[in-house]
XYZ file of C-alpha atoms in Angstrom:
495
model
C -2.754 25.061 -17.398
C -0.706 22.815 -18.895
C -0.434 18.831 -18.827
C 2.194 18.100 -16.831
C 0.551 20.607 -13.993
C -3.007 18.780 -14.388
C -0.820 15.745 -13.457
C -0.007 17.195 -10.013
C -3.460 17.694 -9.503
C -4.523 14.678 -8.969
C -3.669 11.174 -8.356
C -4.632 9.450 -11.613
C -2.756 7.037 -14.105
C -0.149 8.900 -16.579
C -0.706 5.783 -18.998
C -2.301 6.033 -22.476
C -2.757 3.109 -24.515
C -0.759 1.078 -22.649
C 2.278 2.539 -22.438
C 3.669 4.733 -20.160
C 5.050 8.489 -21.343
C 7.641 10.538 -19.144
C 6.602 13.686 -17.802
C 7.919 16.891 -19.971
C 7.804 14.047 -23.018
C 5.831 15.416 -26.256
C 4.606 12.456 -28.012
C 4.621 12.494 -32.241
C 2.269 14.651 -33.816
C -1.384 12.840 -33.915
C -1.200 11.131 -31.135
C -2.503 12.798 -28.515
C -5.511 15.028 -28.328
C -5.487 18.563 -27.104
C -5.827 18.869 -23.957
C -8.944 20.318 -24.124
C -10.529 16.690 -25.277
C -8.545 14.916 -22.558
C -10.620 16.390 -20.399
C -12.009 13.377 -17.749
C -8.778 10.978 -17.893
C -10.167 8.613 -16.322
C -13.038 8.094 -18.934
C -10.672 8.262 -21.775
C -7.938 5.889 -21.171
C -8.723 2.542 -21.609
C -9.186 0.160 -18.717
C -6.611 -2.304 -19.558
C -4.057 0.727 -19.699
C -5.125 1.958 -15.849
C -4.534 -1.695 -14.431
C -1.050 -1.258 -13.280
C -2.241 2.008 -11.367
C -4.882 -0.161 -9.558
C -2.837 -2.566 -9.451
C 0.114 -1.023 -7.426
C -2.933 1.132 -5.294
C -3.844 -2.216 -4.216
C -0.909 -3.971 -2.896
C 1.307 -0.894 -2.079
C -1.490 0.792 -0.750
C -1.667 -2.702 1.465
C 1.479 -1.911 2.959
C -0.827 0.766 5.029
C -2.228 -1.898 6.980
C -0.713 -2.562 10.677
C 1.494 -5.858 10.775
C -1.062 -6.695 13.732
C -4.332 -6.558 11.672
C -4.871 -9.737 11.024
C -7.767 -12.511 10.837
C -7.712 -16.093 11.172
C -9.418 -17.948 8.038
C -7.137 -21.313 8.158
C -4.230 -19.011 7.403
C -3.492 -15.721 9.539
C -4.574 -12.968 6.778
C -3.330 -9.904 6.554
C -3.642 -7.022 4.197
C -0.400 -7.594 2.347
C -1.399 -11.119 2.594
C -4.735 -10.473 0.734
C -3.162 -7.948 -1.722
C -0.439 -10.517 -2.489
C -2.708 -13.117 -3.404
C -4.843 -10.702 -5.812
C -1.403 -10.211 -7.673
C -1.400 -13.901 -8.081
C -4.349 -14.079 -10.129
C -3.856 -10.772 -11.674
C 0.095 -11.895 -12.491
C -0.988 -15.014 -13.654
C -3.902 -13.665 -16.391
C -1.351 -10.992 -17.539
C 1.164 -13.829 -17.874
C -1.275 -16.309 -20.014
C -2.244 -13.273 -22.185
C 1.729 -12.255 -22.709
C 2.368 -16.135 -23.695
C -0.920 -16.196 -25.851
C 0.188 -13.050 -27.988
C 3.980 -14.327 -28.233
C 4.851 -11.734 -26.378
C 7.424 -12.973 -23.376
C 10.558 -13.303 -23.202
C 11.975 -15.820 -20.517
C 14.369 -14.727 -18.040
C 16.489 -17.050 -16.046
C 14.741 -16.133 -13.007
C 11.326 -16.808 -13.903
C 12.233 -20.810 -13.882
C 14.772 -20.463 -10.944
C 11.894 -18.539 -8.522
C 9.859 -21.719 -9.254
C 12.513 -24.277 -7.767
C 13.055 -21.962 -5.118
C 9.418 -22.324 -3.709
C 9.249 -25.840 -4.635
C 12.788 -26.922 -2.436
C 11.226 -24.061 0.399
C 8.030 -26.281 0.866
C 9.809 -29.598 0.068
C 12.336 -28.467 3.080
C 9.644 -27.945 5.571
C 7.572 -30.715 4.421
C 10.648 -32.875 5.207
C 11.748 -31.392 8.275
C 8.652 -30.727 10.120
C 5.630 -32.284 8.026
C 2.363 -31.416 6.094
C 1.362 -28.776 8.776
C 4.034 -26.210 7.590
C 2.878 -25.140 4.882
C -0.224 -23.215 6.688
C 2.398 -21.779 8.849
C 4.021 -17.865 8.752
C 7.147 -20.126 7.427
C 5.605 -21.980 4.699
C 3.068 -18.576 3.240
C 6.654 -17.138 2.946
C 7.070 -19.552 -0.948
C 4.128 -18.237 -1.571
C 4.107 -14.814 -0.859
C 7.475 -14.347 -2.526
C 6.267 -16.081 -5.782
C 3.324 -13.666 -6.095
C 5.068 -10.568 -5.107
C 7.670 -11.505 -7.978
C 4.880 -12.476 -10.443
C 3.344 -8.722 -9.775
C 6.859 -6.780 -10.585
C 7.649 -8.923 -13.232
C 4.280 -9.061 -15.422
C 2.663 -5.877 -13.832
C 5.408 -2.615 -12.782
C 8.579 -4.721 -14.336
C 7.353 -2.856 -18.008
C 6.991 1.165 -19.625
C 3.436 1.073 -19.016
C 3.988 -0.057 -15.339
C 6.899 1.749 -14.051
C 5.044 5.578 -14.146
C 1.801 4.435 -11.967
C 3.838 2.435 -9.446
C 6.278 5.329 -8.697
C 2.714 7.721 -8.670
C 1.125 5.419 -5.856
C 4.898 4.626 -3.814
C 5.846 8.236 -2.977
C 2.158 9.196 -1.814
C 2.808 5.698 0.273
C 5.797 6.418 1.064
C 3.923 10.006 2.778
C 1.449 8.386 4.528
C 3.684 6.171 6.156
C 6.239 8.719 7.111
C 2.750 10.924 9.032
C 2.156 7.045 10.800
C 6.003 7.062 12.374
C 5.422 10.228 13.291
C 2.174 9.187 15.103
C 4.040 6.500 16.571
C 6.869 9.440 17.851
C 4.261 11.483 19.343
C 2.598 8.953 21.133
C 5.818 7.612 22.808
C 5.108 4.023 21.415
C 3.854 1.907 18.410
C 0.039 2.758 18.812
C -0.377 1.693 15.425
C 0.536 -1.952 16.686
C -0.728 -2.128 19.974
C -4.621 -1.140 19.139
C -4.362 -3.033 15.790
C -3.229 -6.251 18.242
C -5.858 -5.569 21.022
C -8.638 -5.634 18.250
C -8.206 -8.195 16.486
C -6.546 -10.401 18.584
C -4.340 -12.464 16.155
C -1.311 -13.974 18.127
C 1.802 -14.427 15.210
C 3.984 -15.114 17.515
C 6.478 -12.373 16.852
C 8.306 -9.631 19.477
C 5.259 -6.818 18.495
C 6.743 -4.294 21.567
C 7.933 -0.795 21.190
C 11.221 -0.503 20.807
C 13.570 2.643 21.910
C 16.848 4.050 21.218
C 18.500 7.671 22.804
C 15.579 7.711 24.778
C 13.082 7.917 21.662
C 10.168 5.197 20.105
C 11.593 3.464 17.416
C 8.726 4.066 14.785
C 7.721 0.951 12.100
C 3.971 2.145 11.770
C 2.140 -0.319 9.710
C 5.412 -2.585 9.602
C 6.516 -5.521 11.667
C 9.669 -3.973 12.999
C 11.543 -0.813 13.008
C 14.178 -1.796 11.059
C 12.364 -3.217 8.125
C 10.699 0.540 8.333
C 13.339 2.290 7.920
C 14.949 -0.277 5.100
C 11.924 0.177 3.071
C 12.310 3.800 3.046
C 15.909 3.501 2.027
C 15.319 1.382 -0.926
C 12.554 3.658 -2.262
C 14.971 6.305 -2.677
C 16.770 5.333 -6.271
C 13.341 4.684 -7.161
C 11.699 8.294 -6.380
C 15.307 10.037 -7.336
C 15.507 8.441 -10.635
C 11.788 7.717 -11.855
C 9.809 10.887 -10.078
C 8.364 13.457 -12.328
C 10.279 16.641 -11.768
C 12.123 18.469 -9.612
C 10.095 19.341 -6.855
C 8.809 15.495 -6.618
C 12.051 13.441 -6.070
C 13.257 16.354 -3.803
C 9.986 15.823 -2.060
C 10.154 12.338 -2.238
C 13.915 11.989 -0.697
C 13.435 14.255 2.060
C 10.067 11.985 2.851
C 12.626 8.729 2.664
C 15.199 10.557 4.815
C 12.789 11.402 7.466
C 11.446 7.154 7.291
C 14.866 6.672 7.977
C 15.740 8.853 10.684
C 11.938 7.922 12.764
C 13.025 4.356 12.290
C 16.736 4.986 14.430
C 18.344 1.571 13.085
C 21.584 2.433 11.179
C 21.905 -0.679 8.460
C 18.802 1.593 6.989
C 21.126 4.824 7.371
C 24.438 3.217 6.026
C 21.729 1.613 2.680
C 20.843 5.253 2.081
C 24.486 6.114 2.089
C 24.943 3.410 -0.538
C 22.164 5.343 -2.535
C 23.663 8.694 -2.418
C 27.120 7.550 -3.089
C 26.172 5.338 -6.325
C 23.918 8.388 -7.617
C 26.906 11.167 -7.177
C 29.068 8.742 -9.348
C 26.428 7.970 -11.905
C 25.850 11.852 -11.907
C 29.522 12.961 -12.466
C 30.448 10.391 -14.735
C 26.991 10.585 -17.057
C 28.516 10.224 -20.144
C 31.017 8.002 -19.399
C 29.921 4.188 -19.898
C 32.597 2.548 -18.479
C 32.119 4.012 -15.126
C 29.885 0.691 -13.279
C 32.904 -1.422 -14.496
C 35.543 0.901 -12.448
C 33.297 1.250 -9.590
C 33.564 -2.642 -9.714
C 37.089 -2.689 -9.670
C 37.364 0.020 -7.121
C 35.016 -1.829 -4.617
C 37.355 -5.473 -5.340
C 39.942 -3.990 -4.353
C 39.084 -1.881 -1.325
C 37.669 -5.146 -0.038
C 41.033 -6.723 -0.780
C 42.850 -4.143 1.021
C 40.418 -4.024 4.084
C 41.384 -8.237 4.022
C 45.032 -7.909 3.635
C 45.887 -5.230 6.199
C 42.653 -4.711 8.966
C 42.715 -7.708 11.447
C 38.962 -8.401 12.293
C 38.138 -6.169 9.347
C 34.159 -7.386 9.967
C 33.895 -6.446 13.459
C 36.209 -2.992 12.478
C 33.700 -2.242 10.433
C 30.721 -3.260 12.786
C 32.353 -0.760 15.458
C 32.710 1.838 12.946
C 29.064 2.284 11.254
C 26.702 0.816 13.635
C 24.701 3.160 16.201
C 25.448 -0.043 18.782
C 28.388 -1.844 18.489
C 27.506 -4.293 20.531
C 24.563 -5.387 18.546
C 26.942 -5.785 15.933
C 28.748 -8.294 18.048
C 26.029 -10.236 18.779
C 25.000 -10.881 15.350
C 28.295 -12.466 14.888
C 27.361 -15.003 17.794
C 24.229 -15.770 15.924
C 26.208 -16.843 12.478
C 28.268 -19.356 14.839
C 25.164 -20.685 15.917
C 23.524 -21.251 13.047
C 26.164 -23.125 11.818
C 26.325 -25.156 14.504
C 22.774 -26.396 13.943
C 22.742 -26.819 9.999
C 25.680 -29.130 10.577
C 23.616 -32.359 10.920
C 21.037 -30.995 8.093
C 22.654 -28.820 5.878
C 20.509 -29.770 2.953
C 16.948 -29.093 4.279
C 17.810 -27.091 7.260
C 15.857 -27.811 10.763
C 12.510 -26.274 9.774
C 9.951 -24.914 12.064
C 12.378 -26.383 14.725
C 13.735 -23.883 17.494
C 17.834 -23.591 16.725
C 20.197 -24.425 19.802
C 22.288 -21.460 21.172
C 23.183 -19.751 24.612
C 20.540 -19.028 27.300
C 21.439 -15.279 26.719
C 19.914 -15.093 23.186
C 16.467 -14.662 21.576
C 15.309 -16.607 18.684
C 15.728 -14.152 16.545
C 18.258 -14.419 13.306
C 18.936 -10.889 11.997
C 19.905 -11.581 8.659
C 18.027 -12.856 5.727
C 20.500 -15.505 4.555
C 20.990 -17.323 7.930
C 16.743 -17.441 8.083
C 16.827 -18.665 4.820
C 19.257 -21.624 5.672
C 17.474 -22.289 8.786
C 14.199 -22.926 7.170
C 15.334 -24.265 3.478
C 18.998 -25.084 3.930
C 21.999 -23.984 1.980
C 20.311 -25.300 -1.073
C 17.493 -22.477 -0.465
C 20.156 -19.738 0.129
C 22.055 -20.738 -2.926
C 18.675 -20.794 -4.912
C 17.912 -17.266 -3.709
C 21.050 -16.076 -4.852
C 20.628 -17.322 -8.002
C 17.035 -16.377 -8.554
C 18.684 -12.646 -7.655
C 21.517 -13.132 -10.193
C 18.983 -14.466 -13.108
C 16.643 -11.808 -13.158
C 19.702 -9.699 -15.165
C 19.561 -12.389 -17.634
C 17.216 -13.295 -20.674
C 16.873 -16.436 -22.581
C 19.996 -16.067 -25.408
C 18.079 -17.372 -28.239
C 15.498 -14.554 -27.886
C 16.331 -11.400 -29.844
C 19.027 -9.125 -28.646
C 18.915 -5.678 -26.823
C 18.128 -2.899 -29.436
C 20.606 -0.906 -30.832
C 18.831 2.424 -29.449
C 17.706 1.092 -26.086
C 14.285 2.684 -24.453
C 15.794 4.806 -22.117
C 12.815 4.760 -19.746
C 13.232 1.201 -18.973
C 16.925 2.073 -18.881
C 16.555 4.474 -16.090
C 14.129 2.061 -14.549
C 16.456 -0.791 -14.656
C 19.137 1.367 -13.166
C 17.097 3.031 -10.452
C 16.014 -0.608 -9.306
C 19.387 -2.445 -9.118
C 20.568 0.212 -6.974
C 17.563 -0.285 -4.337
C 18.216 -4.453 -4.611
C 21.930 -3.373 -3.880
C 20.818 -1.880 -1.145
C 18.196 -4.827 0.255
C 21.154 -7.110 -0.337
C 23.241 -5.160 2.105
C 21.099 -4.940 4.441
C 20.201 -8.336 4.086
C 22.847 -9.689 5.662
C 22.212 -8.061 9.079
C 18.425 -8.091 8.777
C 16.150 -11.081 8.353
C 12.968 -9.891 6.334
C 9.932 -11.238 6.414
C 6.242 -9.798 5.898
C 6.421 -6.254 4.372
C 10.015 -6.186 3.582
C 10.036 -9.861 2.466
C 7.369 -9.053 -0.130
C 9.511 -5.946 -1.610
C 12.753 -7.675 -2.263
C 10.247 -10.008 -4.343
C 8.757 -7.132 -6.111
C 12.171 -5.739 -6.649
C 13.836 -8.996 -8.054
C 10.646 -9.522 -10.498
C 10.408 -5.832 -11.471
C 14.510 -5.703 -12.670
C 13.658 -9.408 -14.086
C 10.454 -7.533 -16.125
C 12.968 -4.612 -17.329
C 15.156 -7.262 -18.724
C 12.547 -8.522 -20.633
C 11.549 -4.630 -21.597
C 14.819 -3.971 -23.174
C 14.085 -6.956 -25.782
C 10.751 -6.522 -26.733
C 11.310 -3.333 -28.503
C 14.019 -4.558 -30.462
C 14.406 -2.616 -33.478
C 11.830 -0.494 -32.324
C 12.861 3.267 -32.423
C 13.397 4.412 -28.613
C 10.860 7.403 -27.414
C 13.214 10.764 -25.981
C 11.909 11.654 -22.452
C 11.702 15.273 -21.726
C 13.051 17.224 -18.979
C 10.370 16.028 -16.124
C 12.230 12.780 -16.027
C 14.397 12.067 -12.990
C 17.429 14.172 -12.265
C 19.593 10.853 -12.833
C 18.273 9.932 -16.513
C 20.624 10.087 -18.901
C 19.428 11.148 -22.568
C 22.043 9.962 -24.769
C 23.519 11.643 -27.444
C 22.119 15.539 -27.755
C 20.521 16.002 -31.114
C 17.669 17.767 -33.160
C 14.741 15.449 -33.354
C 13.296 16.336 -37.061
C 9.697 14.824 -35.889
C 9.754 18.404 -33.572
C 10.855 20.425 -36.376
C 8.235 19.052 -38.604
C 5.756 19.920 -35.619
C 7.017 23.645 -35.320
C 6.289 24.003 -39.068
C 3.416 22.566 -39.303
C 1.972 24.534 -36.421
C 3.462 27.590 -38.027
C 1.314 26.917 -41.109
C -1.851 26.115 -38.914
C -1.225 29.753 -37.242
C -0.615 31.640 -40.431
């Protein structure tokens, strides 16, 4: 039996000495035992090496827990809630032990996420008073700072990216046998008993929800939608970071089917986005000037839908939405807003309910327009930024190698593509909760990798194997004379 099929045999951290090695990669000669004296994993690798394995079990396995489970200790707690704030403290050691050792390298989000909570708790101290930061609406700072803390000092790194892909598709599983639960029982069980138990009122539309006649599944999450968005964003990550074939197949069919149980099509039309960008990065591999034409290309399509499509948004809202109408509604809600930020544009109105017709609910279904409602255009601008600053490091600090790792490569690559995709969505979803906590872990996570690719500067980069993900691209093809050296020397051993 070889390595790589002892890996499928059990969920345990692929991490060895703290750093994180490909499947189908063969590591220089010396440093890894046979596999005979490998033999109990777990009691060989050193603790501090399995921590990002525990630590993604713990708050992705979190994500398990129903929306509705929930107890009242001065805050409402749930299980993401409780998972979230153990990556605070566990973000926040790792963090103090990186800046003790010299080694961090600061990205330009790391200081913008901080004035993003601080203006989100100023705004609804100053619109509503001290009693809103307890709320659903003032956790939200917090929640998003830890979440960002954990994929930036925890997954955003080589020895974190392997264990957090291991623990995400058997997640990703599980939840897909909970929709189906959900479809079989004609409703969201998961919800309703979770809500009749524990009896924890957060004041949010918890009914089942149905489309062509069918349940809308969401499982453990709040709503449907936010279902079937996670699933859509965890699809670059299982395509381009599983460990062989069989697994990202696996893991994209188990995505697909998220989607489909979840019947919302923003979710549908992000997965689209997915398999588009990946069929371009696959045919044009070895070209490196293909992201800057796909820029172009998108410019101008959006310059020719502008020029020559009257109503181009609500063309394209009657063209790739399972409900046009919906669509049309949504566009009722931006007018609104707008309406009401016009006194307050600054601060927004808070915890304050936000005038509009009789015929609407409260709800705002897109992140941005909650965003400005509860932190004003200062906290959407702030978000954007924090977004756009986890691409970029600190100048001073040392440049990207000139042989880049191409594990955090791949990593970096696989994750923009799924914040691509949360930003699309974005804007005709609000998130909050489960989905609200991803986009965090996403953001810190790319804003780690771009810390990744400076660390090693200099460093020589490792050459993953064949297990790696179908999209990773190995650079230029070439003898490696550290195998040949192996070859002989194992020739020698035999003879």
């Amino acid at each position: 039996m070889t390595a790589h099929a002892a890996h499928g045999s059990a969920l345990t951290p692929r991490v060895r000495a703290g750093s994180w090695t490909p499947p189908g990669t063969q590591a220089p000669p010396g440093t890894q035992a046979p596999l005979r004296a490998q033999a109990p994993l777990r009691a060989q690798v050193p603790l501090r090496a399995q921590a990002p394995f525990w630590a993604a079990l713990i708050l992705l396995g979190a994500y398990l827990g129903p929306a509705e489970m929930a107890v009242k200790v001065g805050i409402v707690l749930t299980t993401l809630r409780l998972a979230l704030l153990i990556m605070l403290a566990w973000a926040g050691a790792v963090l103090a032990s990186r800046l003790a050792s010299g080694r961090y390298v600061f990205v330009l989000s790391d200081g913008l996420v901080l004035v993003l909570v601080l203006w989100m708790e100023l705004a609804l101290y100053a619109t509503t008073g001290p009693e809103a930061v307890t709320s659903a609406v003032g956790l939200r700072p917090v929640e998003f700072l830890s979440a960002y803390l954990a994929g930036r000092f925890i997954f955003g790194r080589r020895a974190g990216i392997g264990p957090f892909v291991q623990v995400l598709l058997v997640v990703v599983g599980l939840l897909v046998l909970l929709g189906l639960v959900d479809l079989a029982a004609g409703e969201n069980i998961l919800g309703r008993l979770a809500r009749q138990y524990f009896g924890v009122d957060r004041n949010a539309l918890y009914i089942t929800q149905y489309r062509m006649g069918l349940p809308r599944a969401r499982a453990s999450f709040e709503h449907a939608i936010l279902f079937g968005t996670f699933f859509s964003v965890c699809a670059p990550l299982l395509y381009y970071l599983s460990p062989g074939r069989l697994t990202w197949i696996a893991g994209l069919g188990l995505c697909l089917a998220g989607i489909v149980l979840a019947l919302s099509s923003a979710p549908m039309l992000a997965f689209g986005i997915f398999a588009a960008l990946a069929t371009f990065d696959r045919l044009l591999d070895r070209a490196p000037w293909r992201w800057a034409a796909l820029l172009v290309l998108v410019v101008y399509g959006i310059a020719m839908l502008l020029a020559f499509v009257d109503d181009p948004l609500r063309t394209l809202v009657n063209l790739f939405t399972l409900e046009p109408e919906t669509g049309v509604y949504r566009f009722l809600i931006w007018e609104w807003v707008a309406y009401n930020l016009q006194p307050t544009p600054w601060f927004g109105i808070g915890l304050r309910d936000w005038v509009r017709l009789s015929t609407m609910v409260s709800s705002v279904d897109a992140l941005w327009l909650g965003q400005a409602l509860h932190a004003g255009y200062v906290g959407v601008a702030l978000l954007a930024l924090v977004i756009v600053g986890a691409f970029f490091a600190w100048p001073g600090r040392a440049t990207p190698p000139r042989r880049p790792d191409p594990v955090v490569g791949t990593a970096a690559k696989a994750v923009t593509i799924a914040l691509v995709q949360m930003i699309f969505v974005s804007f005709t979803v609000h998130y909050w909760g489960t989905c609200w906590a991803f986009f965090a872990l996403l953001i810190g996570m790319r804003a780690g990798l771009t810390e990744a690719a400076r660390l090693d500067a200099g460093q020589p980069a490792p050459r993953p194997g064949p297990g790696f993900g179908p999209g990773f691209h190995r650079g230029p093809a070439g003898p490696d004379p550290r195998h040949g050296r192996a070859r002989r020397e194992a020739r020698r051993a035999d003879a």
